[in-house]
Short mmCIF file of C-alpha atoms in Angstrom, two decimals:
data_model
loop_
_atom_site.label_atom_id
_atom_site.label_comp_id
_atom_site.label_asym_id
_atom_site.label_seq_id
_atom_site.Cartn_x
_atom_site.Cartn_y
_atom_site.Cartn_z
CA MET G 252 5.01 -8.00 3.19
CA LYS G 253 2.52 -9.60 5.60
CA ALA G 254 0.68 -6.29 6.04
CA LYS G 255 1.02 -5.46 2.32
CA SER G 256 1.96 -1.96 3.43
CA VAL G 257 5.07 -0.01 4.43
CA GLN G 258 3.00 1.34 7.35
CA ALA G 259 4.94 4.17 9.07
CA PHE G 260 8.37 2.88 8.07
CA LYS G 261 10.54 5.36 6.19
CA PRO G 262 12.74 4.59 3.12
CA ASP G 263 15.56 6.88 4.31
CA PRO G 264 17.86 4.19 5.79
CA TYR G 265 17.53 1.97 2.71
CA VAL G 266 18.27 4.57 0.03
CA ALA G 267 21.13 5.95 2.14
CA THR G 268 22.62 2.48 2.65
CA ILE G 269 22.45 1.51 -1.04
CA LEU G 270 24.45 4.63 -1.97
CA ASN G 271 26.88 3.96 0.85
CA CYS G 272 27.45 0.37 -0.33
CA ALA G 273 28.00 1.49 -3.93
CA VAL G 274 30.63 4.06 -2.96
CA TRP G 275 32.46 1.64 -0.64
CA MET G 276 32.46 -1.04 -3.34
CA PHE G 277 34.22 1.41 -5.63
CA TYR G 278 36.66 2.32 -2.85
CA GLY G 279 37.58 -1.33 -2.36
CA LEU G 280 38.31 -2.07 -6.02
CA PRO G 281 41.98 -2.76 -6.94
CA ILE G 282 42.01 0.31 -9.21
CA VAL G 283 41.31 2.56 -6.21
CA HIS G 284 42.44 0.86 -2.99
CA PRO G 285 44.27 -2.47 -3.54
CA ASP G 286 44.01 -5.40 -1.12
CA SER G 287 40.50 -4.51 0.05
CA LEU G 288 38.65 -7.68 -0.94
CA LEU G 289 36.60 -7.75 2.28
CA VAL G 290 35.38 -4.21 1.68
CA VAL G 291 34.20 -5.15 -1.82
CA THR G 292 32.53 -8.43 -0.84
CA ILE G 293 30.61 -7.15 2.19
CA ASN G 294 29.40 -4.03 0.42
CA GLY G 295 28.51 -6.06 -2.67
CA ALA G 296 26.35 -8.27 -0.49
CA GLY G 297 24.92 -5.18 1.19
CA LEU G 298 24.07 -3.68 -2.19
CA VAL G 299 22.09 -6.80 -3.15
CA ILE G 300 20.27 -6.94 0.20
CA GLU G 301 19.39 -3.24 0.15
CA THR G 302 18.12 -3.59 -3.42
CA VAL G 303 15.76 -6.31 -2.23
CA PHE G 304 14.61 -4.08 0.64
CA ILE G 305 13.94 -1.19 -1.72
CA ILE G 306 12.03 -3.41 -4.16
CA ILE G 307 9.80 -4.59 -1.31
CA PHE G 308 9.36 -1.04 -0.03
CA PHE G 309 8.60 0.19 -3.55
CA THR G 310 6.05 -2.58 -4.13
CA TYR G 311 3.99 -1.81 -1.03
CA SER G 312 4.46 1.97 -0.92
CA THR G 313 2.06 4.66 -2.11
CA TRP G 314 2.67 6.38 -5.45
CA GLY G 315 4.11 9.38 -3.62
CA GLY G 316 6.54 7.12 -1.80
CA ARG G 317 7.50 5.34 -5.03
CA LYS G 318 8.12 8.65 -6.79
CA LYS G 319 10.41 9.78 -3.98
CA ILE G 320 12.40 6.54 -4.11
CA LEU G 321 12.79 6.69 -7.91
CA ILE G 322 14.02 10.29 -7.82
CA ILE G 323 16.55 9.57 -5.07
CA LEU G 324 17.85 6.41 -6.79
CA PHE G 325 18.20 8.28 -10.09
CA ILE G 326 20.25 11.02 -8.43
CA GLU G 327 22.38 8.43 -6.63
CA ALA G 328 23.08 6.54 -9.87
CA ILE G 329 24.21 9.72 -11.63
CA PHE G 330 26.42 10.64 -8.68
CA VAL G 331 28.15 7.24 -8.56
CA ALA G 332 28.73 7.31 -12.32
CA LEU G 333 30.29 10.79 -12.10
CA LEU G 334 32.43 9.71 -9.15
CA VAL G 335 33.83 6.75 -11.10
CA VAL G 336 34.57 8.82 -14.22
CA VAL G 337 36.18 11.75 -12.37
CA THR G 338 38.28 9.50 -10.11
CA LEU G 339 39.68 7.40 -12.93
CA MET G 340 40.29 10.29 -15.32
CA CYS G 341 41.65 12.93 -12.92
CA PHE G 342 43.67 10.91 -10.41
CA ASP G 343 46.49 8.55 -11.37
CA THR G 344 47.86 7.15 -8.10
CA TYR G 345 46.28 4.75 -5.63
CA LYS G 346 46.96 7.23 -2.84
CA ASP G 347 45.07 10.07 -4.53
CA ARG G 348 42.19 7.84 -5.59
CA SER G 349 41.93 6.33 -2.10
CA MET G 350 41.90 9.78 -0.53
CA VAL G 351 39.21 11.23 -2.81
CA VAL G 352 36.90 8.21 -2.79
CA GLY G 353 37.65 7.56 0.89
CA MET G 354 36.59 11.07 1.92
CA ILE G 355 33.38 10.79 -0.09
CA ALA G 356 32.77 7.31 1.33
CA ILE G 357 33.18 8.70 4.86
CA PHE G 358 30.54 11.33 4.14
CA PHE G 359 28.02 8.81 2.85
CA ASN G 360 28.83 6.32 5.60
CA ILE G 361 27.98 9.04 8.12
CA LEU G 362 24.84 9.82 6.11
CA MET G 363 23.83 6.16 6.32
CA TYR G 364 24.28 6.09 10.08
CA ALA G 365 22.49 9.44 10.39
CA ALA G 366 19.49 8.26 8.35
CA PRO G 367 17.84 6.71 11.45
CA LEU G 368 17.76 10.19 13.00
CA THR G 369 14.34 10.71 11.41
CA VAL G 370 13.17 7.50 13.07
CA MET G 371 14.75 8.48 16.40
CA ARG G 372 12.93 11.82 16.23
CA MET G 373 9.68 9.94 15.69
CA VAL G 374 10.46 7.65 18.66
CA ILE G 375 11.00 10.61 20.98
CA LYS G 376 7.86 12.43 19.78
CA THR G 377 5.56 9.41 20.02
CA ARG G 378 7.32 7.68 22.94
CA SER G 379 7.11 4.51 20.85
CA VAL G 380 9.75 2.22 19.34
CA LYS G 381 7.25 0.31 17.20
CA TYR G 382 8.90 1.44 13.97
CA MET G 383 12.53 1.27 15.13
CA PRO G 384 13.38 -2.46 15.04
CA PHE G 385 15.68 -3.56 17.87
CA SER G 386 17.43 -6.11 15.65
CA LEU G 387 18.40 -3.41 13.13
CA SER G 388 19.81 -1.13 15.84
CA LEU G 389 21.73 -3.98 17.46
CA ALA G 390 23.11 -5.19 14.12
CA SER G 391 24.19 -1.63 13.28
CA PHE G 392 26.03 -1.40 16.60
CA VAL G 393 27.83 -4.74 16.20
CA ASN G 394 28.65 -3.99 12.55
CA SER G 395 30.20 -0.60 13.30
CA ILE G 396 32.26 -1.99 16.19
CA VAL G 397 33.64 -4.84 14.07
CA TRP G 398 34.58 -2.45 11.26
CA CYS G 399 36.31 -0.18 13.77
CA VAL G 400 38.48 -3.13 14.83
CA TYR G 401 39.13 -4.02 11.17
CA ALA G 402 40.16 -0.41 10.45
CA LEU G 403 42.89 -0.66 13.08
CA MET G 404 44.65 -3.63 11.39
CA PRO G 405 46.36 -1.78 9.71
CA LEU G 406 45.04 1.73 10.34
CA ASP G 407 42.54 2.92 7.75
CA PRO G 408 41.07 6.27 8.86
CA TYR G 409 38.54 6.24 6.00
CA ILE G 410 36.89 3.18 7.56
CA LEU G 411 37.56 4.04 11.21
CA VAL G 412 36.02 7.54 11.38
CA PRO G 413 32.52 6.83 9.99
CA ASN G 414 32.17 3.54 11.84
CA GLY G 415 33.26 5.17 15.09
CA LEU G 416 30.47 7.71 14.62
CA GLY G 417 28.14 4.89 13.54
CA SER G 418 28.72 3.05 16.80
CA LEU G 419 27.71 6.19 18.71
CA SER G 420 24.55 6.52 16.61
CA ALA G 421 23.66 2.88 17.28
CA ILE G 422 24.25 3.32 21.01
CA VAL G 423 21.79 6.25 21.03
CA GLN G 424 19.23 4.07 19.23
CA LEU G 425 19.64 1.28 21.78
CA ILE G 426 19.29 3.75 24.66
CA LEU G 427 16.09 5.11 23.11
CA TYR G 428 14.78 1.59 22.66
CA ALA G 429 15.44 0.74 26.31
CA ASN G 430 13.88 4.03 27.43
CA TYR G 431 10.68 3.92 25.34
CA TYR G 432 10.09 0.17 25.09
CA TRP G 433 7.68 0.17 28.03
CA THR G 434 5.64 3.12 26.74
CA THR G 435 5.17 1.57 23.29
CA ARG G 436 1.63 0.58 22.36
CA TRP G 437 2.35 -2.45 20.22
CA ASP G 438 -1.32 -3.05 19.36
CA ASP G 439 -1.97 0.44 17.95
CA ASP G 440 -2.91 0.37 14.27
CA ASP G 441 -1.26 2.62 11.70
CA GLU G 442 -4.11 5.13 11.59
CA ASN G 443 -3.84 5.79 15.32
CA PHE G 444 -0.08 6.07 14.95
CA GLU G 445 -0.38 8.63 12.15
CA VAL G 446 -2.87 10.65 14.24
CA GLN G 447 -0.42 10.55 17.14
CA MET G 448 2.41 11.73 14.87
CA SER G 449 0.22 14.54 13.54
CA SER G 450 -0.75 15.76 16.95
CA THR G 451 2.85 15.72 18.23
CA SER G 452 3.99 17.61 15.12
CA LYS G 453 1.39 20.33 15.73
CA ALA G 454 2.44 20.50 19.36
#
């Protein structure tokens, strides 16, 4: 917001996380998986926060970036609507609904944690962590660890599996940050950064 530009940041983590939160909110509802109030509340809060992030990103993005975000959000909205309708109409028991929505939630949870892979690739190519915030990587690590503990009391494999993989993804991000922190040119402007990205891509 200060720069009035999204600079070299990518929208991938935000659009992936908003879909992830929507699916997990549905999973935690009493009609799907009873006694999951914490799952609903935290993902409801996450949905609001990610919406704010996307609005900010949309506001300061180029038209091409805005078009991409709109298309992805439209597809995500249709998918969530279809998931709700199919689950409620085709599956009658909590067990079946939990299994179907849980498996889909696992997939999108993994997708959310995999979204930073594009950023990690950029970090390795440019030897710079300028556009991979340390606070986000650390928060992702702590979040996934806490949810792993939660999933063990009692055991909920639908929460445990993706967050276990998420913790590994976050650890890789933190290792990259520690490795490339000292080679990062913090004062480089965005034009120089884009030129650097272009040259590494051609290489």
